[in-house]
Amino acid sequence: MPVPTSPADPAAMAEVADAVLRLGEQLRGAAADTLVEAVIEHAVAALPGVRWASITTLRQGRFRTLAATGEEARAADAIQYELGSGPCVDAVLEDSVHLSEDLAVDGRWPVYGARAAEELGMRSALAYRLTLVADPDLLAGLNLYSDVPDAFDAATVWAGTLLATHAAWAVSLELTRQRAEQLEVALRSNREIGTAIGVLMAQHKLTRDQAHELLRVASQDGNRKMAAIAAEVVETGQLSMPRRPARPGPGAGDGR
């Protein structure tokens, strides 16, 4: 189904576009971790015909759903990831917009469409590629779903384009927040490990490499993260090494 090049009803388009633009005002004061959810919830509330919405990301060949308004949307995404084909997957990979008026009979995605219609009641789909900032290794898409055929008219398609701009901004901010949190955790872990190494060096007259090796062995043998063991050393001043099974003595197992 070709994507409409102009809205069929300018008045309806203006009304929906105004709703989408108001979302930008609402998002200015929102916390970063609520932005993505706010965008897809707004899509369901403001865009005619939309029943479910989700955000797809692609990094290093792995698709995942960053956020969704319901389990139906997550399931619809997951089937596409499994098959490697579908409106949202193709929109992300091809940098395009894909509209399906009826998934049950859409020849572009016969397997996906049949499963989505039969298993989830999905009949219409509209997917946009999102242009993210400052992360060339990440791709993303906005996915809109409906349980009725021909759910998305030209006004919805064009308003969805405006919404996709907000979605791209929200996803970029959310992923920036996640990276900052991961960096903070990594720095905190490194500090704990460095402090624990210092404790072990002072207590046992070890070199830095020897102290680090003790932490590594304790981590491996105890099946625990090194940072957790390091935090324990810093807190208690002691390194608990798991007991290894005793080696069998001479003659063990031969009945003597």
PDB file of C-alpha atoms in Angstrom:
ATOM      1  CA  MET A   1       0.000   0.000   0.000  1.00  0.00           C
ATOM      2  CA  PRO A   2       1.606   3.320  -1.045  1.00  0.00           C
ATOM      3  CA  VAL A   3       1.933   5.839   1.763  1.00  0.00           C
ATOM      4  CA  PRO A   4      -0.312   8.881   1.122  1.00  0.00           C
ATOM      5  CA  THR A   5       1.605  11.914  -0.084  1.00  0.00           C
ATOM      6  CA  SER A   6      -0.936  14.422   1.272  1.00  0.00           C
ATOM      7  CA  PRO A   7      -3.703  14.417   3.885  1.00  0.00           C
ATOM      8  CA  ALA A   8      -7.155  13.613   2.559  1.00  0.00           C
ATOM      9  CA  ASP A   9      -8.850  16.025   4.985  1.00  0.00           C
ATOM     10  CA  PRO A  10      -6.809  19.178   5.773  1.00  0.00           C
ATOM     11  CA  ALA A  11      -9.087  20.089   8.689  1.00  0.00           C
ATOM     12  CA  ALA A  12      -8.685  16.680  10.286  1.00  0.00           C
ATOM     13  CA  MET A  13      -4.959  16.809   9.625  1.00  0.00           C
ATOM     14  CA  ALA A  14      -4.681  20.177  11.359  1.00  0.00           C
ATOM     15  CA  GLU A  15      -6.584  18.909  14.380  1.00  0.00           C
ATOM     16  CA  VAL A  16      -4.400  15.850  14.803  1.00  0.00           C
ATOM     17  CA  ALA A  17      -1.223  17.811  14.117  1.00  0.00           C
ATOM     18  CA  ASP A  18      -2.164  20.305  16.839  1.00  0.00           C
ATOM     19  CA  ALA A  19      -2.556  17.412  19.274  1.00  0.00           C
ATOM     20  CA  VAL A  20       0.859  16.094  18.360  1.00  0.00           C
ATOM     21  CA  LEU A  21       2.476  19.510  18.687  1.00  0.00           C
ATOM     22  CA  ARG A  22       0.907  19.940  22.137  1.00  0.00           C
ATOM     23  CA  LEU A  23       2.712  16.774  23.106  1.00  0.00           C
ATOM     24  CA  GLY A  24       6.006  18.589  22.618  1.00  0.00           C
ATOM     25  CA  GLU A  25       4.958  21.156  25.200  1.00  0.00           C
ATOM     26  CA  GLN A  26       3.920  18.418  27.630  1.00  0.00           C
ATOM     27  CA  LEU A  27       7.214  16.577  27.240  1.00  0.00           C
ATOM     28  CA  ARG A  28       9.437  19.520  28.072  1.00  0.00           C
ATOM     29  CA  GLY A  29       9.041  19.003  31.802  1.00  0.00           C
ATOM     30  CA  ALA A  30       8.920  15.215  31.746  1.00  0.00           C
ATOM     31  CA  ALA A  31      11.659  13.032  33.185  1.00  0.00           C
ATOM     32  CA  ALA A  32      13.828  11.279  30.608  1.00  0.00           C
ATOM     33  CA  ASP A  33      12.679   7.818  31.633  1.00  0.00           C
ATOM     34  CA  THR A  34       9.022   8.713  31.022  1.00  0.00           C
ATOM     35  CA  LEU A  35       9.453  10.342  27.611  1.00  0.00           C
ATOM     36  CA  VAL A  36       9.228   7.218  25.475  1.00  0.00           C
ATOM     37  CA  GLU A  37       6.148   5.947  27.324  1.00  0.00           C
ATOM     38  CA  ALA A  38       4.513   9.378  27.043  1.00  0.00           C
ATOM     39  CA  VAL A  39       5.031   9.460  23.274  1.00  0.00           C
ATOM     40  CA  ILE A  40       3.523   6.051  22.549  1.00  0.00           C
ATOM     41  CA  GLU A  41       0.649   6.602  24.985  1.00  0.00           C
ATOM     42  CA  HIS A  42      -0.052   9.881  23.207  1.00  0.00           C
ATOM     43  CA  ALA A  43      -0.043   8.059  19.872  1.00  0.00           C
ATOM     44  CA  VAL A  44      -2.821   5.780  21.078  1.00  0.00           C
ATOM     45  CA  ALA A  45      -4.793   8.654  22.573  1.00  0.00           C
ATOM     46  CA  ALA A  46      -4.406  11.242  19.812  1.00  0.00           C
ATOM     47  CA  LEU A  47      -4.027   9.450  16.484  1.00  0.00           C
ATOM     48  CA  PRO A  48      -7.260   8.137  14.938  1.00  0.00           C
ATOM     49  CA  GLY A  49      -7.342   4.368  14.508  1.00  0.00           C
ATOM     50  CA  VAL A  50      -4.305   3.569  16.681  1.00  0.00           C
ATOM     51  CA  ARG A  51      -4.980   0.830  19.233  1.00  0.00           C
ATOM     52  CA  TRP A  52      -1.409  -0.046  20.245  1.00  0.00           C
ATOM     53  CA  ALA A  53       2.019   1.542  19.810  1.00  0.00           C
ATOM     54  CA  SER A  54       5.629   0.547  20.422  1.00  0.00           C
ATOM     55  CA  ILE A  55       9.222   1.599  19.867  1.00  0.00           C
ATOM     56  CA  THR A  56      11.701  -0.785  18.220  1.00  0.00           C
ATOM     57  CA  THR A  57      15.492  -0.462  18.448  1.00  0.00           C
ATOM     58  CA  LEU A  58      18.193  -2.242  16.467  1.00  0.00           C
ATOM     59  CA  ARG A  59      21.799  -2.501  17.613  1.00  0.00           C
ATOM     60  CA  GLN A  60      24.436  -4.930  16.324  1.00  0.00           C
ATOM     61  CA  GLY A  61      21.826  -6.959  14.474  1.00  0.00           C
ATOM     62  CA  ARG A  62      19.576  -7.395  17.520  1.00  0.00           C
ATOM     63  CA  PHE A  63      16.037  -6.010  17.571  1.00  0.00           C
ATOM     64  CA  ARG A  64      14.271  -5.260  20.833  1.00  0.00           C
ATOM     65  CA  THR A  65      11.169  -3.393  21.953  1.00  0.00           C
ATOM     66  CA  LEU A  66      12.140  -0.402  24.063  1.00  0.00           C
ATOM     67  CA  ALA A  67       8.568   0.390  25.141  1.00  0.00           C
ATOM     68  CA  ALA A  68       5.015  -0.649  24.255  1.00  0.00           C
ATOM     69  CA  THR A  69       1.484   0.282  25.290  1.00  0.00           C
ATOM     70  CA  GLY A  70       0.425  -3.348  25.675  1.00  0.00           C
ATOM     71  CA  GLU A  71       1.535  -6.943  25.443  1.00  0.00           C
ATOM     72  CA  GLU A  72      -0.183  -7.206  22.058  1.00  0.00           C
ATOM     73  CA  ALA A  73       2.241  -4.651  20.613  1.00  0.00           C
ATOM     74  CA  ARG A  74       5.219  -6.436  22.177  1.00  0.00           C
ATOM     75  CA  ALA A  75       4.037  -9.730  20.727  1.00  0.00           C
ATOM     76  CA  ALA A  76       3.486  -8.176  17.288  1.00  0.00           C
ATOM     77  CA  ASP A  77       7.034  -6.808  17.392  1.00  0.00           C
ATOM     78  CA  ALA A  78       8.469 -10.107  18.618  1.00  0.00           C
ATOM     79  CA  ILE A  79       6.997 -12.080  15.721  1.00  0.00           C
ATOM     80  CA  GLN A  80       8.677  -9.693  13.289  1.00  0.00           C
ATOM     81  CA  TYR A  81      12.019 -10.045  15.072  1.00  0.00           C
ATOM     82  CA  GLU A  82      11.651 -13.824  14.905  1.00  0.00           C
ATOM     83  CA  LEU A  83      10.864 -13.786  11.180  1.00  0.00           C
ATOM     84  CA  GLY A  84      13.225 -10.952  10.287  1.00  0.00           C
ATOM     85  CA  SER A  85      10.417  -9.333   8.314  1.00  0.00           C
ATOM     86  CA  GLY A  86       7.394  -7.125   8.840  1.00  0.00           C
ATOM     87  CA  PRO A  87       6.380  -3.446   8.722  1.00  0.00           C
ATOM     88  CA  CYS A  88       8.477  -2.270  11.664  1.00  0.00           C
ATOM     89  CA  VAL A  89      11.548  -4.373  10.803  1.00  0.00           C
ATOM     90  CA  ASP A  90      11.488  -3.278   7.170  1.00  0.00           C
ATOM     91  CA  ALA A  91      10.859   0.378   8.075  1.00  0.00           C
ATOM     92  CA  VAL A  92      13.937   0.375  10.324  1.00  0.00           C
ATOM     93  CA  LEU A  93      16.166  -1.476   7.846  1.00  0.00           C
ATOM     94  CA  GLU A  94      15.023   0.414   4.763  1.00  0.00           C
ATOM     95  CA  ASP A  95      14.738   3.903   6.325  1.00  0.00           C
ATOM     96  CA  SER A  96      11.152   4.146   5.134  1.00  0.00           C
ATOM     97  CA  VAL A  97       7.499   4.331   6.160  1.00  0.00           C
ATOM     98  CA  HIS A  98       5.394   1.187   5.794  1.00  0.00           C
ATOM     99  CA  LEU A  99       1.602   1.113   5.876  1.00  0.00           C
ATOM    100  CA  SER A 100      -0.432  -2.088   5.787  1.00  0.00           C
ATOM    101  CA  GLU A 101      -4.172  -1.656   5.331  1.00  0.00           C
ATOM    102  CA  ASP A 102      -4.833  -5.307   6.164  1.00  0.00           C
ATOM    103  CA  LEU A 103      -2.081  -7.537   7.481  1.00  0.00           C
ATOM    104  CA  ALA A 104      -4.198 -10.642   6.956  1.00  0.00           C
ATOM    105  CA  VAL A 105      -3.936 -10.302   3.162  1.00  0.00           C
ATOM    106  CA  ASP A 106      -0.801  -8.167   2.699  1.00  0.00           C
ATOM    107  CA  GLY A 107       1.426  -9.931   0.176  1.00  0.00           C
ATOM    108  CA  ARG A 108       4.584  -8.192   1.400  1.00  0.00           C
ATOM    109  CA  TRP A 109       4.535 -10.036   4.720  1.00  0.00           C
ATOM    110  CA  PRO A 110       2.337 -13.109   4.199  1.00  0.00           C
ATOM    111  CA  VAL A 111       3.700 -15.174   7.092  1.00  0.00           C
ATOM    112  CA  TYR A 112       3.900 -12.310   9.547  1.00  0.00           C
ATOM    113  CA  GLY A 113       0.537 -10.865   8.530  1.00  0.00           C
ATOM    114  CA  ALA A 114      -1.251 -14.179   8.900  1.00  0.00           C
ATOM    115  CA  ARG A 115       0.229 -14.782  12.350  1.00  0.00           C
ATOM    116  CA  ALA A 116      -0.401 -11.231  13.567  1.00  0.00           C
ATOM    117  CA  ALA A 117      -4.032 -11.384  12.448  1.00  0.00           C
ATOM    118  CA  GLU A 118      -4.726 -14.886  13.738  1.00  0.00           C
ATOM    119  CA  GLU A 119      -2.758 -14.840  16.991  1.00  0.00           C
ATOM    120  CA  LEU A 120      -3.123 -11.191  18.036  1.00  0.00           C
ATOM    121  CA  GLY A 121      -6.035  -9.738  16.116  1.00  0.00           C
ATOM    122  CA  MET A 122      -3.746  -7.208  14.389  1.00  0.00           C
ATOM    123  CA  ARG A 123      -5.161  -5.980  11.082  1.00  0.00           C
ATOM    124  CA  SER A 124      -3.513  -2.610  10.307  1.00  0.00           C
ATOM    125  CA  ALA A 125       0.073  -1.493  10.863  1.00  0.00           C
ATOM    126  CA  LEU A 126       1.974   1.736  10.310  1.00  0.00           C
ATOM    127  CA  ALA A 127       5.725   1.935  10.939  1.00  0.00           C
ATOM    128  CA  TYR A 128       8.256   4.786  10.768  1.00  0.00           C
ATOM    129  CA  ARG A 129      12.035   4.840  10.882  1.00  0.00           C
ATOM    130  CA  LEU A 130      13.268   7.219  13.619  1.00  0.00           C
ATOM    131  CA  THR A 131      16.278   9.469  13.095  1.00  0.00           C
ATOM    132  CA  LEU A 132      18.306   9.390  16.309  1.00  0.00           C
ATOM    133  CA  VAL A 133      21.062  11.762  17.344  1.00  0.00           C
ATOM    134  CA  ALA A 134      24.612  11.056  18.501  1.00  0.00           C
ATOM    135  CA  ASP A 135      24.387   7.258  18.168  1.00  0.00           C
ATOM    136  CA  PRO A 136      25.246   6.046  14.654  1.00  0.00           C
ATOM    137  CA  ASP A 137      25.257   2.403  15.783  1.00  0.00           C
ATOM    138  CA  LEU A 138      21.596   2.433  16.822  1.00  0.00           C
ATOM    139  CA  LEU A 139      18.485   2.380  14.626  1.00  0.00           C
ATOM    140  CA  ALA A 140      14.908   2.742  15.831  1.00  0.00           C
ATOM    141  CA  GLY A 141      11.310   2.749  14.681  1.00  0.00           C
ATOM    142  CA  LEU A 142       7.844   3.836  15.794  1.00  0.00           C
ATOM    143  CA  ASN A 143       5.162   1.174  15.332  1.00  0.00           C
ATOM    144  CA  LEU A 144       1.410   1.805  15.302  1.00  0.00           C
ATOM    145  CA  TYR A 145      -1.118  -1.036  15.273  1.00  0.00           C
ATOM    146  CA  SER A 146      -4.888  -1.458  15.006  1.00  0.00           C
ATOM    147  CA  ASP A 147      -7.329  -4.331  15.306  1.00  0.00           C
ATOM    148  CA  VAL A 148      -9.424  -3.200  12.339  1.00  0.00           C
ATOM    149  CA  PRO A 149      -8.545  -3.075   8.617  1.00  0.00           C
ATOM    150  CA  ASP A 150      -8.000   0.313   6.913  1.00  0.00           C
ATOM    151  CA  ALA A 151      -7.517   1.956  10.304  1.00  0.00           C
ATOM    152  CA  PHE A 152      -5.069   4.667   9.242  1.00  0.00           C
ATOM    153  CA  ASP A 153      -6.113   7.411   6.854  1.00  0.00           C
ATOM    154  CA  ALA A 154      -3.895  10.045   5.270  1.00  0.00           C
ATOM    155  CA  ALA A 155      -4.262  12.419   8.221  1.00  0.00           C
ATOM    156  CA  THR A 156      -3.063   9.756  10.639  1.00  0.00           C
ATOM    157  CA  VAL A 157      -0.100   8.906   8.429  1.00  0.00           C
ATOM    158  CA  TRP A 158       1.005  12.524   8.263  1.00  0.00           C
ATOM    159  CA  ALA A 159       0.382  13.180  11.956  1.00  0.00           C
ATOM    160  CA  GLY A 160       2.377  10.043  12.684  1.00  0.00           C
ATOM    161  CA  THR A 161       5.299  11.625  10.844  1.00  0.00           C
ATOM    162  CA  LEU A 162       5.200  14.545  13.269  1.00  0.00           C
ATOM    163  CA  LEU A 163       4.899  12.185  16.204  1.00  0.00           C
ATOM    164  CA  ALA A 164       7.911  10.242  14.954  1.00  0.00           C
ATOM    165  CA  THR A 165       9.995  13.405  15.386  1.00  0.00           C
ATOM    166  CA  HIS A 166       9.054  13.552  19.071  1.00  0.00           C
ATOM    167  CA  ALA A 167       9.612   9.813  19.383  1.00  0.00           C
ATOM    168  CA  ALA A 168      13.135  10.106  17.968  1.00  0.00           C
ATOM    169  CA  TRP A 169      13.941  12.867  20.458  1.00  0.00           C
ATOM    170  CA  ALA A 170      12.488  10.861  23.352  1.00  0.00           C
ATOM    171  CA  VAL A 171      14.359   7.684  22.406  1.00  0.00           C
ATOM    172  CA  SER A 172      17.629   9.607  22.044  1.00  0.00           C
ATOM    173  CA  LEU A 173      17.243  11.150  25.500  1.00  0.00           C
ATOM    174  CA  GLU A 174      16.243   7.859  27.106  1.00  0.00           C
ATOM    175  CA  LEU A 175      19.198   6.007  25.616  1.00  0.00           C
ATOM    176  CA  THR A 176      21.537   8.814  26.665  1.00  0.00           C
ATOM    177  CA  ARG A 177      20.195   8.460  30.215  1.00  0.00           C
ATOM    178  CA  GLN A 178      20.741   4.691  30.115  1.00  0.00           C
ATOM    179  CA  ARG A 179      24.322   5.098  28.901  1.00  0.00           C
ATOM    180  CA  ALA A 180      25.005   7.630  31.665  1.00  0.00           C
ATOM    181  CA  GLU A 181      23.650   5.220  34.280  1.00  0.00           C
ATOM    182  CA  GLN A 182      25.726   2.358  32.891  1.00  0.00           C
ATOM    183  CA  LEU A 183      28.840   4.553  32.925  1.00  0.00           C
ATOM    184  CA  GLU A 184      28.156   5.574  36.513  1.00  0.00           C
ATOM    185  CA  VAL A 185      27.778   1.932  37.558  1.00  0.00           C
ATOM    186  CA  ALA A 186      31.004   1.014  35.754  1.00  0.00           C
ATOM    187  CA  LEU A 187      32.927   3.867  37.393  1.00  0.00           C
ATOM    188  CA  ARG A 188      31.574   2.938  40.815  1.00  0.00           C
ATOM    189  CA  SER A 189      32.557  -0.700  40.277  1.00  0.00           C
ATOM    190  CA  ASN A 190      36.039   0.302  39.175  1.00  0.00           C
ATOM    191  CA  ARG A 191      36.453   2.455  42.282  1.00  0.00           C
ATOM    192  CA  GLU A 192      35.345  -0.422  44.522  1.00  0.00           C
ATOM    193  CA  ILE A 193      37.738  -2.823  42.798  1.00  0.00           C
ATOM    194  CA  GLY A 194      40.622  -0.353  43.072  1.00  0.00           C
ATOM    195  CA  THR A 195      39.951   0.203  46.766  1.00  0.00           C
ATOM    196  CA  ALA A 196      39.677  -3.542  47.421  1.00  0.00           C
ATOM    197  CA  ILE A 197      42.988  -4.126  45.650  1.00  0.00           C
ATOM    198  CA  GLY A 198      44.564  -1.520  47.928  1.00  0.00           C
ATOM    199  CA  VAL A 199      43.141  -3.261  51.015  1.00  0.00           C
ATOM    200  CA  LEU A 200      44.500  -6.648  49.928  1.00  0.00           C
ATOM    201  CA  MET A 201      47.899  -5.186  49.029  1.00  0.00           C
ATOM    202  CA  ALA A 202      48.231  -3.597  52.473  1.00  0.00           C
ATOM    203  CA  GLN A 203      46.979  -6.603  54.426  1.00  0.00           C
ATOM    204  CA  HIS A 204      48.844  -9.353  52.630  1.00  0.00           C
ATOM    205  CA  LYS A 205      51.863  -7.519  51.207  1.00  0.00           C
ATOM    206  CA  LEU A 206      50.769  -8.289  47.651  1.00  0.00           C
ATOM    207  CA  THR A 207      51.532  -6.578  44.397  1.00  0.00           C
ATOM    208  CA  ARG A 208      48.679  -4.923  42.529  1.00  0.00           C
ATOM    209  CA  ASP A 209      48.580  -7.752  39.993  1.00  0.00           C
ATOM    210  CA  GLN A 210      48.503 -10.387  42.740  1.00  0.00           C
ATOM    211  CA  ALA A 211      45.659  -8.641  44.566  1.00  0.00           C
ATOM    212  CA  HIS A 212      43.694  -8.323  41.342  1.00  0.00           C
ATOM    213  CA  GLU A 213      44.260 -12.005  40.606  1.00  0.00           C
ATOM    214  CA  LEU A 214      42.890 -12.922  44.058  1.00  0.00           C
ATOM    215  CA  LEU A 215      39.712 -10.964  43.326  1.00  0.00           C
ATOM    216  CA  ARG A 216      39.412 -12.616  39.935  1.00  0.00           C
ATOM    217  CA  VAL A 217      39.794 -16.111  41.363  1.00  0.00           C
ATOM    218  CA  ALA A 218      37.291 -15.371  44.141  1.00  0.00           C
ATOM    219  CA  SER A 219      34.853 -14.058  41.528  1.00  0.00           C
ATOM    220  CA  GLN A 220      35.263 -17.084  39.295  1.00  0.00           C
ATOM    221  CA  ASP A 221      35.133 -19.699  42.041  1.00  0.00           C
ATOM    222  CA  GLY A 222      32.221 -18.066  43.836  1.00  0.00           C
ATOM    223  CA  ASN A 223      30.312 -17.317  40.611  1.00  0.00           C
ATOM    224  CA  ARG A 224      29.915 -13.715  41.741  1.00  0.00           C
ATOM    225  CA  LYS A 225      30.718 -10.413  40.082  1.00  0.00           C
ATOM    226  CA  MET A 226      34.111  -9.022  40.955  1.00  0.00           C
ATOM    227  CA  ALA A 227      32.550  -5.685  41.890  1.00  0.00           C
ATOM    228  CA  ALA A 228      30.343  -7.380  44.503  1.00  0.00           C
ATOM    229  CA  ILE A 229      33.318  -9.170  46.041  1.00  0.00           C
ATOM    230  CA  ALA A 230      35.335  -5.946  45.998  1.00  0.00           C
ATOM    231  CA  ALA A 231      32.540  -4.109  47.822  1.00  0.00           C
ATOM    232  CA  GLU A 232      32.550  -6.853  50.455  1.00  0.00           C
ATOM    233  CA  VAL A 233      36.319  -6.510  50.910  1.00  0.00           C
ATOM    234  CA  VAL A 234      36.000  -2.740  51.300  1.00  0.00           C
ATOM    235  CA  GLU A 235      33.176  -3.178  53.832  1.00  0.00           C
ATOM    236  CA  THR A 236      34.663  -6.016  55.910  1.00  0.00           C
ATOM    237  CA  GLY A 237      38.362  -5.869  55.214  1.00  0.00           C
ATOM    238  CA  GLN A 238      38.270  -9.604  54.431  1.00  0.00           C
ATOM    239  CA  LEU A 239      38.289 -11.662  51.240  1.00  0.00           C
ATOM    240  CA  SER A 240      36.184 -14.806  51.505  1.00  0.00           C
ATOM    241  CA  MET A 241      37.517 -17.486  49.204  1.00  0.00           C
ATOM    242  CA  PRO A 242      35.173 -20.395  48.362  1.00  0.00           C
ATOM    243  CA  ARG A 243      36.378 -23.720  49.663  1.00  0.00           C
ATOM    244  CA  ARG A 244      37.545 -26.019  46.918  1.00  0.00           C
ATOM    245  CA  PRO A 245      36.895 -29.769  47.148  1.00  0.00           C
ATOM    246  CA  ALA A 246      39.774 -31.635  48.740  1.00  0.00           C
ATOM    247  CA  ARG A 247      41.842 -33.689  46.378  1.00  0.00           C
ATOM    248  CA  PRO A 248      41.386 -37.434  46.903  1.00  0.00           C
ATOM    249  CA  GLY A 249      44.284 -39.006  48.753  1.00  0.00           C
ATOM    250  CA  PRO A 250      46.343 -41.965  47.556  1.00  0.00           C
ATOM    251  CA  GLY A 251      44.198 -45.048  47.164  1.00  0.00           C
ATOM    252  CA  ALA A 252      40.882 -43.192  47.281  1.00  0.00           C
ATOM    253  CA  GLY A 253      38.216 -44.932  45.306  1.00  0.00           C
ATOM    254  CA  ASP A 254      40.015 -48.291  45.128  1.00  0.00           C
ATOM    255  CA  GLY A 255      38.345 -49.736  48.234  1.00  0.00           C
ATOM    256  CA  ARG A 256      41.382 -49.334  50.507  1.00  0.00           C
TER     257      ARG A 256
END
